[in-house]
Short mmCIF file of C-alpha atoms in Angstrom, two decimals:
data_model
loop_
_atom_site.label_atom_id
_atom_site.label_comp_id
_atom_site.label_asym_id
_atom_site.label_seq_id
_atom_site.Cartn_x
_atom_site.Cartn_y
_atom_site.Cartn_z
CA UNK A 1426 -13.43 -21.20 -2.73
CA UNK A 1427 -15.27 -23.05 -5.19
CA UNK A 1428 -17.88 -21.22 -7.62
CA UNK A 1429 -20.74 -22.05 -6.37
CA UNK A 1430 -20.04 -20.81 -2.79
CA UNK A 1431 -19.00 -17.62 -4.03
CA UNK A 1432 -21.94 -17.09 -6.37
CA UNK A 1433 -23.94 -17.72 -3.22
CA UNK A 1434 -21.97 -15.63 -0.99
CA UNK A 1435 -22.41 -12.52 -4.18
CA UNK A 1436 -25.91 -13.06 -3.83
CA UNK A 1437 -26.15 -12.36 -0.09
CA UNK A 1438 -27.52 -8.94 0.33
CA UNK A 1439 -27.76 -8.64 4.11
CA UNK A 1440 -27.59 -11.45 6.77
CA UNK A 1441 -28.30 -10.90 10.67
CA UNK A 1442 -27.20 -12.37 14.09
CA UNK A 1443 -29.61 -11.81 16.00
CA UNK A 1444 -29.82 -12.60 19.85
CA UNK A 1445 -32.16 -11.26 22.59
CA UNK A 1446 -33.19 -8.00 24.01
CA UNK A 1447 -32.45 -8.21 27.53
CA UNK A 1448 -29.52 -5.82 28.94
CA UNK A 1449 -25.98 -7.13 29.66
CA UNK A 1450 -25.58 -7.89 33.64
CA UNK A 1451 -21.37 -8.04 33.51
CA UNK A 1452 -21.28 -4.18 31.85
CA UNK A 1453 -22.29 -2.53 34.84
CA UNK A 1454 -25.20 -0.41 33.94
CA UNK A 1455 -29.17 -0.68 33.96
CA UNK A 1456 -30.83 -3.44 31.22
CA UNK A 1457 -32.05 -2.00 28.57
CA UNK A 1458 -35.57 -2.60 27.63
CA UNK A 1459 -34.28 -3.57 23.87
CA UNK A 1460 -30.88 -4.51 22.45
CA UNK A 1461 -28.38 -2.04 20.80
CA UNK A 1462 -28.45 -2.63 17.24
CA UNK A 1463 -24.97 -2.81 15.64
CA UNK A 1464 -24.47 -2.25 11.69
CA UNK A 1465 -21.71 -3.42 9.94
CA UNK A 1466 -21.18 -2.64 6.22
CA UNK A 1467 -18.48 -5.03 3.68
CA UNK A 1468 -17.17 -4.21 0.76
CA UNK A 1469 -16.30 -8.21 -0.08
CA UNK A 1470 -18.34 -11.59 1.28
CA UNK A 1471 -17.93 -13.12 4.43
CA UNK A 1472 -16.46 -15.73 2.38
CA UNK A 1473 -13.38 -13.78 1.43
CA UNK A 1474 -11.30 -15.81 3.76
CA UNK A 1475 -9.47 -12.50 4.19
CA UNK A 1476 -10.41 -8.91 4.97
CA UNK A 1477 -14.29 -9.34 5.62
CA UNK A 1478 -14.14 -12.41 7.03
CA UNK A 1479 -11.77 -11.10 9.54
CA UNK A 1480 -14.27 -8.14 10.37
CA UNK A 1481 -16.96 -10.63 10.72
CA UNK A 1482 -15.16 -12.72 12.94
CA UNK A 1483 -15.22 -9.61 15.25
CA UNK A 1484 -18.43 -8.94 14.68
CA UNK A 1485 -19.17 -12.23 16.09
CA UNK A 1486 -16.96 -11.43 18.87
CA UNK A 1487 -19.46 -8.76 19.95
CA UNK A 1488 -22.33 -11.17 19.74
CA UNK A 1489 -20.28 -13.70 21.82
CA UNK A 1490 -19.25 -11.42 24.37
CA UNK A 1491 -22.79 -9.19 25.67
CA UNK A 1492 -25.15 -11.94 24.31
CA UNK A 1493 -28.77 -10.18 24.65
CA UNK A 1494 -27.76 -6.90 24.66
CA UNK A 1495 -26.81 -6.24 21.33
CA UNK A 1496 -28.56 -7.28 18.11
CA UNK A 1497 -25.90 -6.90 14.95
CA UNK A 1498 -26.49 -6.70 10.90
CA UNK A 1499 -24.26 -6.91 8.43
CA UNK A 1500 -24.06 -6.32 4.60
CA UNK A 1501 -21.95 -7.43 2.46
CA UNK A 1502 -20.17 -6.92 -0.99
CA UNK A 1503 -21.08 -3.16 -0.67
CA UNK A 1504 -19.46 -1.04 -3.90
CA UNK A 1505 -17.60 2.44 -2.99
CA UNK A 1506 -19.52 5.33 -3.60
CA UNK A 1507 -23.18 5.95 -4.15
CA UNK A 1508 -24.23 2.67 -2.91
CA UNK A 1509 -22.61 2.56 0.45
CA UNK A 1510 -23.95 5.78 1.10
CA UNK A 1511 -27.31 4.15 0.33
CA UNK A 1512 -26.69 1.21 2.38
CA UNK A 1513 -25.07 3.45 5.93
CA UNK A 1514 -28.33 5.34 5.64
CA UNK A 1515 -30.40 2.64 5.55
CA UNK A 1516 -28.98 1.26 8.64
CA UNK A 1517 -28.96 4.29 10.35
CA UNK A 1518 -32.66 4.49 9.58
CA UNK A 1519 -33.40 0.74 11.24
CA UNK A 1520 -32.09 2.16 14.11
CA UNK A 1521 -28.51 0.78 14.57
CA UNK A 1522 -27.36 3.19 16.61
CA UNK A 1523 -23.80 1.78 16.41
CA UNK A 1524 -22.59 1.19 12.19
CA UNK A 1525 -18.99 0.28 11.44
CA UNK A 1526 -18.58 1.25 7.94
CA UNK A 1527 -15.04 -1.35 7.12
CA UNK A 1528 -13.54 0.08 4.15
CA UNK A 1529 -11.56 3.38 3.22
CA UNK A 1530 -13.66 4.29 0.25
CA UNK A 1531 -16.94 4.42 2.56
CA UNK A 1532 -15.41 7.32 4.31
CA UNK A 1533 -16.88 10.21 2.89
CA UNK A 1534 -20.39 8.15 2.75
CA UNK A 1535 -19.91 7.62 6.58
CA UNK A 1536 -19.62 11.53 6.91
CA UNK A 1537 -22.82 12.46 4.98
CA UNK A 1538 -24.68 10.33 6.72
CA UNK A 1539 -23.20 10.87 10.07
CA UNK A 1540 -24.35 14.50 9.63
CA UNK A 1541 -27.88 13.09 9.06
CA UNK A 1542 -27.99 10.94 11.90
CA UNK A 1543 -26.40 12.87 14.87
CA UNK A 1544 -27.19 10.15 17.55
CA UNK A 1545 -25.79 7.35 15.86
CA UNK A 1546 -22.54 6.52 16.61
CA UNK A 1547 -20.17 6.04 13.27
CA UNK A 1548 -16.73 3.87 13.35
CA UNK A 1549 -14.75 4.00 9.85
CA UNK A 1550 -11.94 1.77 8.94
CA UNK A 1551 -9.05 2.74 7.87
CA UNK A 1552 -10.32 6.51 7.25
CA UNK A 1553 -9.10 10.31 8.74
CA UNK A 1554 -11.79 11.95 9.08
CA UNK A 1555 -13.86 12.64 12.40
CA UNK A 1556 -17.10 14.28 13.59
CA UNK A 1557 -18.98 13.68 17.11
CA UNK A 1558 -20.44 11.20 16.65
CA UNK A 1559 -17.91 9.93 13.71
CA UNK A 1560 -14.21 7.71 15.19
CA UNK A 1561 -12.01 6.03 12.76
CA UNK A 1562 -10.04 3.13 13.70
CA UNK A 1563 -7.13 0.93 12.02
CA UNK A 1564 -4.28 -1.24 12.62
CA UNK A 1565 -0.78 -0.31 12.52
CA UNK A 1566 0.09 -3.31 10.05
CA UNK A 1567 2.65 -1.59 8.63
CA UNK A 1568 4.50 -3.18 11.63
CA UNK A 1569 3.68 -6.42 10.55
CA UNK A 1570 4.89 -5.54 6.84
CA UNK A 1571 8.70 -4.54 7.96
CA UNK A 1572 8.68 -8.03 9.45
CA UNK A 1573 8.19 -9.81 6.82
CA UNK A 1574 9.88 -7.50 4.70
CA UNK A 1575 12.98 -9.21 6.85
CA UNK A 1576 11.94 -12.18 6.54
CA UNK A 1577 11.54 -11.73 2.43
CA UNK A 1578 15.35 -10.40 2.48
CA UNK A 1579 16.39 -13.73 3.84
CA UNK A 1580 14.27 -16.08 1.87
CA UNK A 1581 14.77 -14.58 -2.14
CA UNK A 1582 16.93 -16.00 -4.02
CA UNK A 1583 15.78 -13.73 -7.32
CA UNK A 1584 15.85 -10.36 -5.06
CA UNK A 1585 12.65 -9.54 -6.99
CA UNK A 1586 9.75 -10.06 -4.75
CA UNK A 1587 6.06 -9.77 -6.25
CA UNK A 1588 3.54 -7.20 -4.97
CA UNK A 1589 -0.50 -7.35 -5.47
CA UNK A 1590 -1.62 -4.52 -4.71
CA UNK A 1591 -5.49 -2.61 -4.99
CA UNK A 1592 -5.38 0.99 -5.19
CA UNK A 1593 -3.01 3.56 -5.27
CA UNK A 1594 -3.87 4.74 -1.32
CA UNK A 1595 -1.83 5.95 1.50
CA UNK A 1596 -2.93 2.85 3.17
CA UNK A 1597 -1.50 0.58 0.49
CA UNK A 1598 2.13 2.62 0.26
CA UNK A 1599 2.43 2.38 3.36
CA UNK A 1600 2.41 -1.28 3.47
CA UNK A 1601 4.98 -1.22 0.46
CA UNK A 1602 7.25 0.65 1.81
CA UNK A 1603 7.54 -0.76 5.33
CA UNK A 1604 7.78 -3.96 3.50
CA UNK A 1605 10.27 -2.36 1.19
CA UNK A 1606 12.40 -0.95 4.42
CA UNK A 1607 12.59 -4.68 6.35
CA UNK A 1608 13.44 -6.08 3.04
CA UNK A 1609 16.23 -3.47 2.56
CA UNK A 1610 17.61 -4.03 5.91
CA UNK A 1611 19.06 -7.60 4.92
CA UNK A 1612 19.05 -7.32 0.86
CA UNK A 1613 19.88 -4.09 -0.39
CA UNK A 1614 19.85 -5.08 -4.14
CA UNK A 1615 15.89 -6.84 -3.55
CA UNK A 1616 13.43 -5.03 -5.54
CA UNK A 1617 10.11 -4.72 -5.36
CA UNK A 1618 7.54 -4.97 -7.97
CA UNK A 1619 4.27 -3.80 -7.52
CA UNK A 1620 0.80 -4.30 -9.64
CA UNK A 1621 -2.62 -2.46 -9.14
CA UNK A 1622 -5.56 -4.21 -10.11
CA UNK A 1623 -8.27 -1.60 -8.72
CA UNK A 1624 -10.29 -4.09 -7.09
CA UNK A 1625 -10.38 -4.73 -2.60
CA UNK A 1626 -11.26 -8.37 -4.13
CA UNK A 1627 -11.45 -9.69 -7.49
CA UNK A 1628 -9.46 -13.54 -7.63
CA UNK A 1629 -9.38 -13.53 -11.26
CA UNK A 1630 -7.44 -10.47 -11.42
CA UNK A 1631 -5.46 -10.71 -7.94
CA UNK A 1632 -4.57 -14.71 -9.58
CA UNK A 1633 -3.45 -12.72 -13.53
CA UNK A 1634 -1.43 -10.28 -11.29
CA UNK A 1635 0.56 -12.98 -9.08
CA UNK A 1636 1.27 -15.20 -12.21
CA UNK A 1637 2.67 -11.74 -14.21
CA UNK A 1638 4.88 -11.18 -11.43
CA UNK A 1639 6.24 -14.93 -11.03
CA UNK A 1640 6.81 -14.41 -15.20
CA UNK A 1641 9.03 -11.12 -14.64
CA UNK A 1642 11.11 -12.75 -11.88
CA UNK A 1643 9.19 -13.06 -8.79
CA UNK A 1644 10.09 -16.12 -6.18
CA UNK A 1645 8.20 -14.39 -3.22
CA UNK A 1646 4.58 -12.77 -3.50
CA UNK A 1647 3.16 -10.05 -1.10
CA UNK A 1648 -0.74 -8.99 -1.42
CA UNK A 1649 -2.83 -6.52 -0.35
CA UNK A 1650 -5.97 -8.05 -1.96
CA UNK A 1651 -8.69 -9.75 0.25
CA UNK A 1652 -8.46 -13.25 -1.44
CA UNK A 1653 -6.31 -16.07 -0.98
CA UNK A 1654 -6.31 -16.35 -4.70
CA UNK A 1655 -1.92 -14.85 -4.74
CA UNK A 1656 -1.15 -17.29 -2.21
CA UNK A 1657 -2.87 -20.18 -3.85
CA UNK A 1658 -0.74 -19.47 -7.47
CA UNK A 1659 2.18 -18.87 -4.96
CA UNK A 1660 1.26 -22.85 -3.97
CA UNK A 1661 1.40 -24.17 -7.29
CA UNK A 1662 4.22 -22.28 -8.48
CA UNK A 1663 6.32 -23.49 -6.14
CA UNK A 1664 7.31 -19.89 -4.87
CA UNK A 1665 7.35 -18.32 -1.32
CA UNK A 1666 4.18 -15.96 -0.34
CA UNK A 1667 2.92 -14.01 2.64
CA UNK A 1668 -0.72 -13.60 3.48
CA UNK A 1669 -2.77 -10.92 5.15
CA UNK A 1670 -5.85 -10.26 6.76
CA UNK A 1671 -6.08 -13.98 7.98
CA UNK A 1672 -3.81 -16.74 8.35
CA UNK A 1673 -4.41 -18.36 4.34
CA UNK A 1674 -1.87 -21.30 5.07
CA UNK A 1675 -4.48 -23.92 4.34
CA UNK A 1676 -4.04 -22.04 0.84
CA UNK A 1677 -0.51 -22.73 0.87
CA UNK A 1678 0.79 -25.00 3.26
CA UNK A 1679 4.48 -25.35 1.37
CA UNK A 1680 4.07 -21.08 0.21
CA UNK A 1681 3.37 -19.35 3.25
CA UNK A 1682 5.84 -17.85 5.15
CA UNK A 1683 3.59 -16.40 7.29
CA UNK A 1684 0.62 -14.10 7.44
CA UNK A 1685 -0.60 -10.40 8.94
CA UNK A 1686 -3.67 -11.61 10.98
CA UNK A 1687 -6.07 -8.60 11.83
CA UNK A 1688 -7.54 -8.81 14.84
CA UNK A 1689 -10.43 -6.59 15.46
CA UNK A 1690 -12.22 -8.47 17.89
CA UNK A 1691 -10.81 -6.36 20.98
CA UNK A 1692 -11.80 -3.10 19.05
CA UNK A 1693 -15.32 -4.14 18.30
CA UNK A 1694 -15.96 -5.60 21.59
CA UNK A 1695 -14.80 -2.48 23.83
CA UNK A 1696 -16.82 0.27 21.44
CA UNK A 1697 -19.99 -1.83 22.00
CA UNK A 1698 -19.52 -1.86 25.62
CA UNK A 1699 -18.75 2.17 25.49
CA UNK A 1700 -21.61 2.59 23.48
CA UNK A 1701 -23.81 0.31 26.00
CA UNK A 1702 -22.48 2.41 29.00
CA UNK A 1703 -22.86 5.78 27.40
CA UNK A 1704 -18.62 6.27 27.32
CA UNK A 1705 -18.24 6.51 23.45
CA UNK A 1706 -16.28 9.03 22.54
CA UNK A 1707 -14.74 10.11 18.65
CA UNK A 1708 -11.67 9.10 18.57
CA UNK A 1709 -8.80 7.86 16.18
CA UNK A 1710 -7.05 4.25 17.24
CA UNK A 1711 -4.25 3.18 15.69
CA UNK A 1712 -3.26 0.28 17.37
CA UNK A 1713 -0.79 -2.36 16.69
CA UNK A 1714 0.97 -5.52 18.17
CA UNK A 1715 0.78 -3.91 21.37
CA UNK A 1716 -2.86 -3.97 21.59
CA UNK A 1717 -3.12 -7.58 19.97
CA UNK A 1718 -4.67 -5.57 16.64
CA UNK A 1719 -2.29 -7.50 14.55
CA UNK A 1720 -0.14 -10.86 14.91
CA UNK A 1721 2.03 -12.95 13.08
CA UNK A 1722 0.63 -16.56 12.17
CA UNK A 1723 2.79 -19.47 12.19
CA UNK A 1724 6.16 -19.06 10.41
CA UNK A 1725 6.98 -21.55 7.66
CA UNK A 1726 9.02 -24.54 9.18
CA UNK A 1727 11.70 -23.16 5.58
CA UNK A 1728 12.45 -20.29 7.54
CA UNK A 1729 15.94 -20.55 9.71
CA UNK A 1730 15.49 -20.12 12.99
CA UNK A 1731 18.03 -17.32 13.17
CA UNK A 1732 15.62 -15.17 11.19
CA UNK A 1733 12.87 -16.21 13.30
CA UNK A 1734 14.62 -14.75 16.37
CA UNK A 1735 15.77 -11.78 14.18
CA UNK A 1736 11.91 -11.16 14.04
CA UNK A 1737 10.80 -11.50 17.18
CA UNK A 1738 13.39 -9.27 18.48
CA UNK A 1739 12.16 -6.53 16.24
CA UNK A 1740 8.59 -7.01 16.86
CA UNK A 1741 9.48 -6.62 20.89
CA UNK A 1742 11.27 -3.30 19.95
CA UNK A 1743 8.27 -2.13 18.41
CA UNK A 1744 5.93 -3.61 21.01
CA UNK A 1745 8.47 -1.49 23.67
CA UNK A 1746 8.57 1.45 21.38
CA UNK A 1747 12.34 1.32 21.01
CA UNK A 1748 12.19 1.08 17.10
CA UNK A 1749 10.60 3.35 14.56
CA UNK A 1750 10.43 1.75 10.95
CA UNK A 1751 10.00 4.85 9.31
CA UNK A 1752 13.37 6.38 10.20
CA UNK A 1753 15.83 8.33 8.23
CA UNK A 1754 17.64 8.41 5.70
CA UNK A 1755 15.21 7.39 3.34
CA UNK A 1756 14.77 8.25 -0.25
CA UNK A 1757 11.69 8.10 -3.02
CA UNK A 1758 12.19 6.49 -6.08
CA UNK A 1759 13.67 8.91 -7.91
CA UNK A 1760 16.91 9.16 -5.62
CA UNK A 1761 15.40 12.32 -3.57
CA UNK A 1762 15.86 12.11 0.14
CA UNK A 1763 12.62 12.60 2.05
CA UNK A 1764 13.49 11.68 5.91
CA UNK A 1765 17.14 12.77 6.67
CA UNK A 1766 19.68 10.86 8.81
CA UNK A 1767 18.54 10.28 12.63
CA UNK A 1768 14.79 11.91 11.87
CA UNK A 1769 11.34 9.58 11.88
CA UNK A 1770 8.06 10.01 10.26
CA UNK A 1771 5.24 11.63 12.52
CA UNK A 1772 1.89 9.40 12.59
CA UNK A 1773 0.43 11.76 10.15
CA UNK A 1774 3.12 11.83 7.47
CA UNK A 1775 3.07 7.88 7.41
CA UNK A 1776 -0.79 7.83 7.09
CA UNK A 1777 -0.61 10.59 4.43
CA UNK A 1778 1.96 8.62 2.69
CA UNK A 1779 1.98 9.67 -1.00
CA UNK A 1780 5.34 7.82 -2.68
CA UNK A 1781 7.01 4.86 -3.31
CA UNK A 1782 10.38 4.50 -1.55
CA UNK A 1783 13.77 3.64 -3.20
CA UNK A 1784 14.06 -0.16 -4.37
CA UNK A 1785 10.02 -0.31 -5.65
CA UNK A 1786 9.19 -0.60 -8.76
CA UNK A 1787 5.53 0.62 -9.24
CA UNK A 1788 4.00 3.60 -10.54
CA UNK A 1789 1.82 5.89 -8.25
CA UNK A 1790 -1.01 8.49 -10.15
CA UNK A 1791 0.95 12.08 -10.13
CA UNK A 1792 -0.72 14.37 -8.24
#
């Protein structure tokens, strides 16, 4: 992305899709004399090519799909803390009746205002808390990070593969250490390095990170940053990379050996229709390749095809629920054993996920 779009896209504060206020015929219940107005709050730009830009792309969805029933908002490049709080409220106060709030860190915000608002309907990403009128939703990438954790094991030739990461956050972990647990399964001796900038999105600092970890070794980058900034150094490096959030190849068409596409579209789609029909519930999805929340994008042409169908196999086992990643024995970094032999991870120890596993090197806050 050049400067100038992103200056523009920074200067964005809020930016509407707006279509009619007729009810939706195909939903089944009685037209509503004005639309539902949906709220969406970013913590990057549309522009990001990555996170945000995949939520928006579902917001869209919704638009698409019930047309001049709904009337949707978004705003964008929204800082944790203080000012999302702000910002939810605001939109509660418009009268959006339905706000996804798309970022851990607005979690806590989400709940303050939730308490304010008790008719409004509340859907935060990626957090654990609930109230009535508060669900959380997120995918279960981690499914998509043990695949390419196997596919990393094949393609290294340095066994040190290159981590961006943002903050130090279950969610994050998580990723690492399915990634680290696919990558162990073909290369024991593979390490994994992992950097924290403290940014969701910041390119300058996501690009400093990925060119540090090419200097100590790297030959394959990872990311959990919103930009395509690591898999455009991964281009002109000449090293292997894997996106996320969106399929970056046209980033790096030699570098990418494939990407974690998020797809919230069916998610955002099917709580605007409960909402419309007065079904809404709290709840907390967790949904994976199963539900079509996350998919694979093109694999590399580099990539033999015997790792290719190593993949897919796996990812049908999950899809059948006849393989658990997180499954014993495992041990943290320092050597202790924390899942014994034949024993697996409930949902809630994996999303509470609080240490690196054995084979990354990275340093996590002590508690």
């Amino acid at each position: 992305m050049d400067k100038k779009r992103r200056d523009l896209l920074k200067g964005m504060a809020v930016t509407s899709a707006v279509v009619g206020a007729a009810g939706w015929p195909g939903l089944g219940v009685a037209a509503q004399d004005k639309p539902l107005k949906i709220g969406f709050v970013y913590v990057g730009p549309t522009g990001d090519f990555g996170w945000t830009y995949q939520h928006d792309l579902g917001r869209k969805a919704i638009v698409k799909a019930l047309g001049d029933a709904v009337k949707t908002t978004y705003v964008e490049n929204v800082a944790e803390g203080s000012d999302a709080e702000r910002v939810i409220r605001e939109l509660a106060a418009k009268g959006n009746k339905l706000i996804f709030t798309t970022s851990f860190g607005y979690m806590d915000p989400t709940m303050r205002v939730a308490k304010q608002f008790p008719d409004t309907k509340f859907e935060m990403c990626t957090g654990y808390k609930l109230a009535h009128n508060v669900g959380t939703y997120m995918p279960r990438f981690v499914q998509g990070r043990y695949l390419t954790g196997l596919i990393a094991g094949h393609m290294t030739k340095s066994n040190v593969i290159g981590y961006v990461a943002p903050f130090p956050i279950p969610e994050v972990i998580r990723g690492v250490n399915a990634f680290t647990i696919g990558l162990h399964q073909i290369n024991p001796k593979a390490r994994v390095k992992v950097v924290f900038i403290n940014s969701w999105f910041d390119p300058g600092k996501e690009r400093l990170a990925a060119e540090t970890l090419i200097n100590q070794g790297a030959d394959i980058l990872n990311k959990h940053t919103d930009s395509p900034a690591v898999i455009q150094v991964a281009e002109s490096k000449g090293v292997y990379s894997f996106g996320y959030d969106s399929d970056m190849r046209q980033f790096g068409p030699k570098s990418q050996l494939t990407s974690i596409v998020l797809n919230w579209e069916p998610f955002y789609v099917e709580t605007a229709k409960q909402v419309l029909a007065g079904t809404w519930k709290s709840r907390d999805a967790w949904y994976g390749f199963a539900h079509d929340w996350i998919r694979l994008s093109p694999f590399l042409p580099a990539i033999p095809k015997d790792v290719v169908a190593l993949v897919e196999k796996q990812k049908q086992a999950i899809i059948s629920g006849g393989y658990e990643i997180f499954q014993g024995p495992l041990r943290n970094q320092a050597g202790k054993q924390v899942l014994a032999q034949g024993a697996t991870l409930s949902d809630n120890d994996v999303r509470n996920m609080n240490y690196f596993l054995e084979g990354v090197d990275g340093q996590l806050p002590k508690s």
